[in-house]
GROMACS .gro file of C-alpha atoms in nm:
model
  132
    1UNK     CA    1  12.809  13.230  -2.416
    2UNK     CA    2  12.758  13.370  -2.768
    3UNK     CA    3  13.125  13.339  -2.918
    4UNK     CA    4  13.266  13.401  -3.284
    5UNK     CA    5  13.591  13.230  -3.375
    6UNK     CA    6  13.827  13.314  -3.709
    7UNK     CA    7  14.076  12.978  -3.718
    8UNK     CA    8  14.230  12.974  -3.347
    9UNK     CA    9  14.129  13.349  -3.246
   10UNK     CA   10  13.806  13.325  -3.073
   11UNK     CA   11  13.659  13.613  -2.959
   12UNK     CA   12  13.358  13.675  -2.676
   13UNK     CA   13  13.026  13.845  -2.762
   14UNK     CA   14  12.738  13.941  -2.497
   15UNK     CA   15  12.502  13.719  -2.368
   16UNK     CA   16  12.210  13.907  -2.435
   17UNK     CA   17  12.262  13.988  -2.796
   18UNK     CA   18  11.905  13.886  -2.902
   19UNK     CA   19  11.864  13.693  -3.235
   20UNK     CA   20  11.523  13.843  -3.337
   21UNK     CA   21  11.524  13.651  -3.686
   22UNK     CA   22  11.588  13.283  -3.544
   23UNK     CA   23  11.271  13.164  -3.621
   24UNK     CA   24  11.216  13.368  -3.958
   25UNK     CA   25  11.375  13.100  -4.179
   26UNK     CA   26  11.263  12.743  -4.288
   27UNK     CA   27  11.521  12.476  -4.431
   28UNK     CA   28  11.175  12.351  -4.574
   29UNK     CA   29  11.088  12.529  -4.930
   30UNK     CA   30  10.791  12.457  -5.123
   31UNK     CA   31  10.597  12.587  -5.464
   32UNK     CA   32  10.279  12.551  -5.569
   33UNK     CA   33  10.185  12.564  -5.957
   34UNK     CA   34   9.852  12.417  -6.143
   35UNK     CA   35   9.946  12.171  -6.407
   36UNK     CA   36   9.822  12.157  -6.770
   37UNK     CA   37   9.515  11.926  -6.655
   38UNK     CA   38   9.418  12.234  -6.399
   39UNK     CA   39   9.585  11.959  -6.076
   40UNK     CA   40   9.800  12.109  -5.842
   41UNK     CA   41  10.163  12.045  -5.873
   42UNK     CA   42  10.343  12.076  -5.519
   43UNK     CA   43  10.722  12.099  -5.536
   44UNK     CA   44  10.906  12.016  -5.192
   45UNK     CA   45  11.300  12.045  -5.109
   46UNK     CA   46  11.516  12.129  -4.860
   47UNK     CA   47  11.798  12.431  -4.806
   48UNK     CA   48  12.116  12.317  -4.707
   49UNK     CA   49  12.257  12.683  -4.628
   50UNK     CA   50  12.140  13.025  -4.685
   51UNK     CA   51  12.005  13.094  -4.276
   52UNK     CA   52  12.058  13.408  -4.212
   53UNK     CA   53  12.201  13.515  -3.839
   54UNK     CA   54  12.096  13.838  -3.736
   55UNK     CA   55  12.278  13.955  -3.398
   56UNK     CA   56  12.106  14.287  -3.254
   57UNK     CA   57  12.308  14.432  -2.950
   58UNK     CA   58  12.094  14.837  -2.982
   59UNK     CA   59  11.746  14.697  -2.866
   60UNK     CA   60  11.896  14.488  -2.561
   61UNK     CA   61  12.156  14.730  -2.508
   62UNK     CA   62  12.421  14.488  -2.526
   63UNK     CA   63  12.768  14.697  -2.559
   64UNK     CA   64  13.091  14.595  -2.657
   65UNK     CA   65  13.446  14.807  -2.613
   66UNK     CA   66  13.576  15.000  -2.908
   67UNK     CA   67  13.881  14.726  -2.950
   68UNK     CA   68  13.656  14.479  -3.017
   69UNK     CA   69  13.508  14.714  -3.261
   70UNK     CA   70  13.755  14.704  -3.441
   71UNK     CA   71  13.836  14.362  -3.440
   72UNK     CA   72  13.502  14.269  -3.555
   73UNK     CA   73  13.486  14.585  -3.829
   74UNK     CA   74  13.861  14.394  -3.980
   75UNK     CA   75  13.737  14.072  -3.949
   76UNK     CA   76  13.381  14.170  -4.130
   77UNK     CA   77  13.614  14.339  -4.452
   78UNK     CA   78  13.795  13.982  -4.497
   79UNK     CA   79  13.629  13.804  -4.838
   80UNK     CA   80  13.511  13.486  -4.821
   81UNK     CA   81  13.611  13.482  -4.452
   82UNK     CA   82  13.431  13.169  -4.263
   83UNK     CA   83  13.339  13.204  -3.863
   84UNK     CA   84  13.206  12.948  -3.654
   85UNK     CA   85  12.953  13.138  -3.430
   86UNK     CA   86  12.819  12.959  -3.112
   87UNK     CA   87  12.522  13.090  -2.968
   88UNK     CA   88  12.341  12.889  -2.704
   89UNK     CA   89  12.525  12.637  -2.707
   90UNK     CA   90  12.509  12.563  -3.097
   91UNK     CA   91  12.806  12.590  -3.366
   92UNK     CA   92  12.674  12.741  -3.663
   93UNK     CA   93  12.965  12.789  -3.915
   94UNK     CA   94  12.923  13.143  -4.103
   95UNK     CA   95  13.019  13.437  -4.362
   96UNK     CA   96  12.915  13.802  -4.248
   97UNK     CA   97  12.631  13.871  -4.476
   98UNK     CA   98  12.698  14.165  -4.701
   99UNK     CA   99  12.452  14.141  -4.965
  100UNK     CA  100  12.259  14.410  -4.816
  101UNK     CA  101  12.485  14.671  -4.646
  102UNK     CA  102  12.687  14.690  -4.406
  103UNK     CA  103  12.704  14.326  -4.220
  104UNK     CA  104  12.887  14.452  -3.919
  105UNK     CA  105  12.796  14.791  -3.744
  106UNK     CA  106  12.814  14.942  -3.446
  107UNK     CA  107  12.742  15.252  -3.281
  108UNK     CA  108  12.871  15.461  -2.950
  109UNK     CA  109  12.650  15.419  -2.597
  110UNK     CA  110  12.643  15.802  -2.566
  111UNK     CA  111  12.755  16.083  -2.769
  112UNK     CA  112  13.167  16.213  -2.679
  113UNK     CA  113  13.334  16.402  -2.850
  114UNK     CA  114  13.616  16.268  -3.052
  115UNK     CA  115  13.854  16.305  -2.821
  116UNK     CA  116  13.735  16.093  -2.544
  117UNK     CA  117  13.682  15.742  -2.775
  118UNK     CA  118  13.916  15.523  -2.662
  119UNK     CA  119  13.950  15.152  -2.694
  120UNK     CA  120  13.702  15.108  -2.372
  121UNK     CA  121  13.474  15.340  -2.558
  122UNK     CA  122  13.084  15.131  -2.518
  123UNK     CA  123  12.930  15.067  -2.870
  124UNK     CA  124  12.591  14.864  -2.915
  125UNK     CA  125  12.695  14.647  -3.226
  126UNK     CA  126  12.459  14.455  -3.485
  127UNK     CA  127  12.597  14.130  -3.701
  128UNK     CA  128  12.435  14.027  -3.957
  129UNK     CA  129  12.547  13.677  -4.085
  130UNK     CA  130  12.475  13.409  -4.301
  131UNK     CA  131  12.466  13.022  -4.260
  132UNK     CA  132  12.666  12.870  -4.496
   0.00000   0.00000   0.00000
């Protein structure tokens, strides 16, 4: 179950939303620099936030309803707004990541015209969030 909860609201995401960044980040950081004496100088340390949490629901074709849409798109415009996403099993607590665009987004399953979106309208959603 892949679930994002806002205080006591929780709400239910798809299964197979795939997480194609969850092995793109290290906690580990290190630099390299040559000293004065021409020795390399190997600084180590450690993140303690910063992950990011990408969510893709358009390449797996994972579709959520329009209400939830919109539950998501509200909860996504609230500043400073902490989540505790669970995704296999795993509490991660998290911000939606805004720093470049839009963090929530989503998109209709097939093309209607404006008059036939409704709150069971299918839309193929992408989070992007941020360990914090």
């Amino acid at each position: 179950m892949i679930a994002l909860k806002l205080n006591s609201t929780q709400l239910e995401l798809p299964d197979s939303l795939l997480w194609p960044d969850e092995f793109s980040w290290n906690a580990v950081v290190t630099a390299n620099k040559t000293g004065s004496t021409g020795a390399l100088i190997i600084h180590v340390g450690k993140r303690k936030a910063g992950r990011p949490i990408t969510l893709d629901g358009v390449e797996s074709r994972s579709w959520i309803t329009r209400a939830l849409c919109d539950q998501l798109y509200a909860w996504a415009a609230i500043p400073d707004a902490e989540f505790d996403l669970v995704v296999r099993g795993v509490t991660h607590r998290v911000r939606f990541d805004n720093s470049q665009g839009a963090a929530f987004t989503a998109r209709a399953q097939w093309r209607l015209f404006d008059s036939e979106h409704n709150g069971q309208t299918d839309y193929l959603p992408t989070f992007k969030f941020i360990e914090i």
